[in-house]
Amino acid sequence: QVQLVESGGGLVQAGGSLRLSCAASGGSFKSYVGGWFRQAPGKEREYVAAISWSGDSTYYADSVKGRFTISRDNAKNTVYLQMNSLKPEDTAVYYCAASRATMFKDDFGSWGQGTQVTVSS
């Protein structure tokens, strides 16, 4: 199992941008699907985005499509989530995750501890 550590969260005004990073260690991360999930207070965890090991295939939730971009740098064992045009409803704890299988949300078995993103109106 890989270990994942997120960074880049913070407080931003609506319309602003943030870039989250997820650094992996302890395994061959380049063979994993990388993903981002988020959970707001009182809400279920939401599957936000994912990227295949090669970077050729991506998934986005409808709620972030066109505003968020997931990418990865396998040489750095890092997955990124560029978040633009942020809205107050994007406020949540964002978790990085890795899957050794598919992009199916239930296949993600490795998780980071999360980073808080707060968008003020």
PDB file of N, CA and C in Angstrom, residues 2-53:
ATOM      1  N   VAL A   2       0.457   2.220  -0.767  1.00  0.00           N
ATOM      2  CA  VAL A   2       1.168   3.487  -0.758  1.00  0.00           C
ATOM      3  C   VAL A   2       0.657   4.349   0.386  1.00  0.00           C
ATOM      4  N   GLN A   3       1.508   5.252   0.832  1.00  0.00           N
ATOM      5  CA  GLN A   3       1.109   6.253   1.808  1.00  0.00           C
ATOM      6  C   GLN A   3       0.931   7.567   1.065  1.00  0.00           C
ATOM      7  N   LEU A   4      -0.116   8.300   1.406  1.00  0.00           N
ATOM      8  CA  LEU A   4      -0.478   9.512   0.681  1.00  0.00           C
ATOM      9  C   LEU A   4      -0.539  10.697   1.629  1.00  0.00           C
ATOM     10  N   VAL A   5       0.013  11.815   1.199  1.00  0.00           N
ATOM     11  CA  VAL A   5      -0.015  13.039   2.003  1.00  0.00           C
ATOM     12  C   VAL A   5      -0.462  14.195   1.118  1.00  0.00           C
ATOM     13  N   GLU A   6      -1.560  14.820   1.514  1.00  0.00           N
ATOM     14  CA  GLU A   6      -2.098  15.960   0.763  1.00  0.00           C
ATOM     15  C   GLU A   6      -1.514  17.268   1.276  1.00  0.00           C
ATOM     16  N   SER A   7      -1.487  18.249   0.404  1.00  0.00           N
ATOM     17  CA  SER A   7      -1.106  19.606   0.778  1.00  0.00           C
ATOM     18  C   SER A   7      -1.772  20.568  -0.177  1.00  0.00           C
ATOM     19  N   GLY A   8      -1.767  21.854   0.196  1.00  0.00           N
ATOM     20  CA  GLY A   8      -2.277  22.877  -0.699  1.00  0.00           C
ATOM     21  C   GLY A   8      -3.645  23.429  -0.352  1.00  0.00           C
ATOM     22  N   GLY A   9      -4.275  22.880   0.668  1.00  0.00           N
ATOM     23  CA  GLY A   9      -5.572  23.408   1.062  1.00  0.00           C
ATOM     24  C   GLY A   9      -5.444  24.781   1.707  1.00  0.00           C
ATOM     25  N   GLY A  10      -6.575  25.411   1.941  1.00  0.00           N
ATOM     26  CA  GLY A  10      -6.553  26.715   2.582  1.00  0.00           C
ATOM     27  C   GLY A  10      -7.852  27.447   2.402  1.00  0.00           C
ATOM     28  N   LEU A  11      -7.801  28.746   2.690  1.00  0.00           N
ATOM     29  CA  LEU A  11      -8.963  29.624   2.582  1.00  0.00           C
ATOM     30  C   LEU A  11      -8.821  30.489   1.346  1.00  0.00           C
ATOM     31  N   VAL A  12      -9.867  30.529   0.544  1.00  0.00           N
ATOM     32  CA  VAL A  12      -9.836  31.313  -0.687  1.00  0.00           C
ATOM     33  C   VAL A  12     -11.212  31.939  -0.910  1.00  0.00           C
ATOM     34  N   GLN A  13     -11.246  33.069  -1.570  1.00  0.00           N
ATOM     35  CA  GLN A  13     -12.521  33.709  -1.887  1.00  0.00           C
ATOM     36  C   GLN A  13     -13.174  33.023  -3.077  1.00  0.00           C
ATOM     37  N   ALA A  14     -14.466  33.138  -3.140  1.00  0.00           N
ATOM     38  CA  ALA A  14     -15.202  32.597  -4.278  1.00  0.00           C
ATOM     39  C   ALA A  14     -14.647  33.174  -5.576  1.00  0.00           C
ATOM     40  N   GLY A  15     -14.490  32.298  -6.557  1.00  0.00           N
ATOM     41  CA  GLY A  15     -13.904  32.684  -7.824  1.00  0.00           C
ATOM     42  C   GLY A  15     -12.403  32.473  -7.894  1.00  0.00           C
ATOM     43  N   GLY A  16     -11.807  32.203  -6.766  1.00  0.00           N
ATOM     44  CA  GLY A  16     -10.370  31.995  -6.713  1.00  0.00           C
ATOM     45  C   GLY A  16      -9.953  30.586  -7.081  1.00  0.00           C
ATOM     46  N   SER A  17      -8.657  30.325  -6.925  1.00  0.00           N
ATOM     47  CA  SER A  17      -8.088  29.033  -7.318  1.00  0.00           C
ATOM     48  C   SER A  17      -7.193  28.480  -6.214  1.00  0.00           C
ATOM     49  N   LEU A  18      -7.089  27.184  -6.204  1.00  0.00           N
ATOM     50  CA  LEU A  18      -6.142  26.477  -5.338  1.00  0.00           C
ATOM     51  C   LEU A  18      -5.639  25.264  -6.105  1.00  0.00           C
ATOM     52  N   ARG A  19      -4.431  24.828  -5.780  1.00  0.00           N
ATOM     53  CA  ARG A  19      -3.927  23.571  -6.326  1.00  0.00           C
ATOM     54  C   ARG A  19      -3.555  22.648  -5.176  1.00  0.00           C
ATOM     55  N   LEU A  20      -4.207  21.517  -5.152  1.00  0.00           N
ATOM     56  CA  LEU A  20      -3.894  20.492  -4.167  1.00  0.00           C
ATOM     57  C   LEU A  20      -2.849  19.542  -4.733  1.00  0.00           C
ATOM     58  N   SER A  21      -1.983  19.077  -3.854  1.00  0.00           N
ATOM     59  CA  SER A  21      -0.989  18.083  -4.228  1.00  0.00           C
ATOM     60  C   SER A  21      -1.129  16.854  -3.341  1.00  0.00           C
ATOM     61  N   CYS A  22      -0.807  15.720  -3.909  1.00  0.00           N
ATOM     62  CA  CYS A  22      -0.851  14.463  -3.166  1.00  0.00           C
ATOM     63  C   CYS A  22       0.448  13.725  -3.446  1.00  0.00           C
ATOM     64  N   ALA A  23       1.299  13.644  -2.434  1.00  0.00           N
ATOM     65  CA  ALA A  23       2.585  12.970  -2.578  1.00  0.00           C
ATOM     66  C   ALA A  23       2.475  11.541  -2.064  1.00  0.00           C
ATOM     67  N   ALA A  24       2.951  10.604  -2.877  1.00  0.00           N
ATOM     68  CA  ALA A  24       2.862   9.192  -2.527  1.00  0.00           C
ATOM     69  C   ALA A  24       4.234   8.629  -2.197  1.00  0.00           C
ATOM     70  N   SER A  25       4.242   7.669  -1.289  1.00  0.00           N
ATOM     71  CA  SER A  25       5.485   6.987  -0.951  1.00  0.00           C
ATOM     72  C   SER A  25       5.170   5.547  -0.567  1.00  0.00           C
ATOM     73  N   GLY A  26       6.188   4.715  -0.604  1.00  0.00           N
ATOM     74  CA  GLY A  26       6.021   3.349  -0.133  1.00  0.00           C
ATOM     75  C   GLY A  26       5.517   2.360  -1.148  1.00  0.00           C
ATOM     76  N   GLY A  27       5.423   2.751  -2.394  1.00  0.00           N
ATOM     77  CA  GLY A  27       4.956   1.824  -3.408  1.00  0.00           C
ATOM     78  C   GLY A  27       5.198   2.381  -4.784  1.00  0.00           C
ATOM     79  N   SER A  28       4.869   1.588  -5.804  1.00  0.00           N
ATOM     80  CA  SER A  28       5.035   2.028  -7.173  1.00  0.00           C
ATOM     81  C   SER A  28       3.799   2.803  -7.594  1.00  0.00           C
ATOM     82  N   PHE A  29       3.767   4.069  -7.215  1.00  0.00           N
ATOM     83  CA  PHE A  29       2.565   4.882  -7.412  1.00  0.00           C
ATOM     84  C   PHE A  29       2.185   4.997  -8.871  1.00  0.00           C
ATOM     85  N   LYS A  30       3.178   4.883  -9.762  1.00  0.00           N
ATOM     86  CA  LYS A  30       2.866   5.067 -11.171  1.00  0.00           C
ATOM     87  C   LYS A  30       1.949   3.976 -11.696  1.00  0.00           C
ATOM     88  N   SER A  31       1.779   2.900 -10.950  1.00  0.00           N
ATOM     89  CA  SER A  31       0.876   1.840 -11.378  1.00  0.00           C
ATOM     90  C   SER A  31      -0.520   1.977 -10.767  1.00  0.00           C
ATOM     91  N   TYR A  32      -0.750   2.997  -9.972  1.00  0.00           N
ATOM     92  CA  TYR A  32      -2.025   3.213  -9.305  1.00  0.00           C
ATOM     93  C   TYR A  32      -2.875   4.245 -10.048  1.00  0.00           C
ATOM     94  N   VAL A  33      -4.159   4.089  -9.974  1.00  0.00           N
ATOM     95  CA  VAL A  33      -5.085   5.155 -10.330  1.00  0.00           C
ATOM     96  C   VAL A  33      -5.067   6.154  -9.172  1.00  0.00           C
ATOM     97  N   GLY A  34      -4.990   7.444  -9.499  1.00  0.00           N
ATOM     98  CA  GLY A  34      -5.027   8.469  -8.463  1.00  0.00           C
ATOM     99  C   GLY A  34      -6.391   9.143  -8.454  1.00  0.00           C
ATOM    100  N   GLY A  35      -6.858   9.490  -7.269  1.00  0.00           N
ATOM    101  CA  GLY A  35      -8.171  10.107  -7.188  1.00  0.00           C
ATOM    102  C   GLY A  35      -8.268  11.141  -6.084  1.00  0.00           C
ATOM    103  N   TRP A  36      -9.306  11.951  -6.181  1.00  0.00           N
ATOM    104  CA  TRP A  36      -9.633  12.934  -5.149  1.00  0.00           C
ATOM    105  C   TRP A  36     -11.100  12.778  -4.770  1.00  0.00           C
ATOM    106  N   PHE A  37     -11.348  12.814  -3.479  1.00  0.00           N
ATOM    107  CA  PHE A  37     -12.677  12.792  -2.918  1.00  0.00           C
ATOM    108  C   PHE A  37     -12.803  14.005  -2.003  1.00  0.00           C
ATOM    109  N   ARG A  38     -14.029  14.339  -1.644  1.00  0.00           N
ATOM    110  CA  ARG A  38     -14.219  15.417  -0.680  1.00  0.00           C
ATOM    111  C   ARG A  38     -15.422  15.115   0.198  1.00  0.00           C
ATOM    112  N   GLN A  39     -15.389  15.693   1.378  1.00  0.00           N
ATOM    113  CA  GLN A  39     -16.507  15.519   2.297  1.00  0.00           C
ATOM    114  C   GLN A  39     -16.752  16.818   3.037  1.00  0.00           C
ATOM    115  N   ALA A  40     -17.949  17.328   2.871  1.00  0.00           N
ATOM    116  CA  ALA A  40     -18.371  18.533   3.575  1.00  0.00           C
ATOM    117  C   ALA A  40     -19.104  18.117   4.846  1.00  0.00           C
ATOM    118  N   PRO A  41     -19.150  18.999   5.835  1.00  0.00           N
ATOM    119  CA  PRO A  41     -19.831  18.668   7.093  1.00  0.00           C
ATOM    120  C   PRO A  41     -21.283  18.258   6.858  1.00  0.00           C
ATOM    121  N   GLY A  42     -21.656  17.142   7.420  1.00  0.00           N
ATOM    122  CA  GLY A  42     -23.030  16.680   7.308  1.00  0.00           C
ATOM    123  C   GLY A  42     -23.399  16.062   5.978  1.00  0.00           C
ATOM    124  N   LYS A  43     -22.417  15.901   5.099  1.00  0.00           N
ATOM    125  CA  LYS A  43     -22.692  15.334   3.774  1.00  0.00           C
ATOM    126  C   LYS A  43     -21.880  14.071   3.554  1.00  0.00           C
ATOM    127  N   GLU A  44     -22.333  13.279   2.600  1.00  0.00           N
ATOM    128  CA  GLU A  44     -21.600  12.075   2.253  1.00  0.00           C
ATOM    129  C   GLU A  44     -20.342  12.432   1.464  1.00  0.00           C
ATOM    130  N   ARG A  45     -19.381  11.526   1.512  1.00  0.00           N
ATOM    131  CA  ARG A  45     -18.176  11.724   0.734  1.00  0.00           C
ATOM    132  C   ARG A  45     -18.513  11.703  -0.752  1.00  0.00           C
ATOM    133  N   GLU A  46     -17.927  12.622  -1.480  1.00  0.00           N
ATOM    134  CA  GLU A  46     -18.174  12.756  -2.917  1.00  0.00           C
ATOM    135  C   GLU A  46     -16.913  12.422  -3.706  1.00  0.00           C
ATOM    136  N   TYR A  47     -17.085  11.642  -4.707  1.00  0.00           N
ATOM    137  CA  TYR A  47     -15.988  11.264  -5.610  1.00  0.00           C
ATOM    138  C   TYR A  47     -15.819  12.406  -6.599  1.00  0.00           C
ATOM    139  N   VAL A  48     -14.692  13.070  -6.565  1.00  0.00           N
ATOM    140  CA  VAL A  48     -14.506  14.311  -7.319  1.00  0.00           C
ATOM    141  C   VAL A  48     -13.817  14.091  -8.654  1.00  0.00           C
ATOM    142  N   ALA A  49     -12.677  13.397  -8.644  1.00  0.00           N
ATOM    143  CA  ALA A  49     -11.899  13.251  -9.874  1.00  0.00           C
ATOM    144  C   ALA A  49     -10.958  12.066  -9.753  1.00  0.00           C
ATOM    145  N   ALA A  50     -10.547  11.548 -10.901  1.00  0.00           N
ATOM    146  CA  ALA A  50      -9.578  10.454 -10.922  1.00  0.00           C
ATOM    147  C   ALA A  50      -8.776  10.513 -12.208  1.00  0.00           C
ATOM    148  N   ILE A  51      -7.591   9.886 -12.171  1.00  0.00           N
ATOM    149  CA  ILE A  51      -6.721   9.856 -13.335  1.00  0.00           C
ATOM    150  C   ILE A  51      -6.058   8.494 -13.402  1.00  0.00           C
ATOM    151  N   SER A  52      -5.979   7.946 -14.602  1.00  0.00           N
ATOM    152  CA  SER A  52      -5.356   6.647 -14.794  1.00  0.00           C
ATOM    153  C   SER A  52      -3.859   6.732 -14.554  1.00  0.00           C
ATOM    154  N   TRP A  53      -3.211   5.575 -14.464  1.00  0.00           N
ATOM    155  CA  TRP A  53      -1.782   5.564 -14.188  1.00  0.00           C
ATOM    156  C   TRP A  53      -0.994   6.284 -15.266  1.00  0.00           C
TER     157      TRP A  53
END
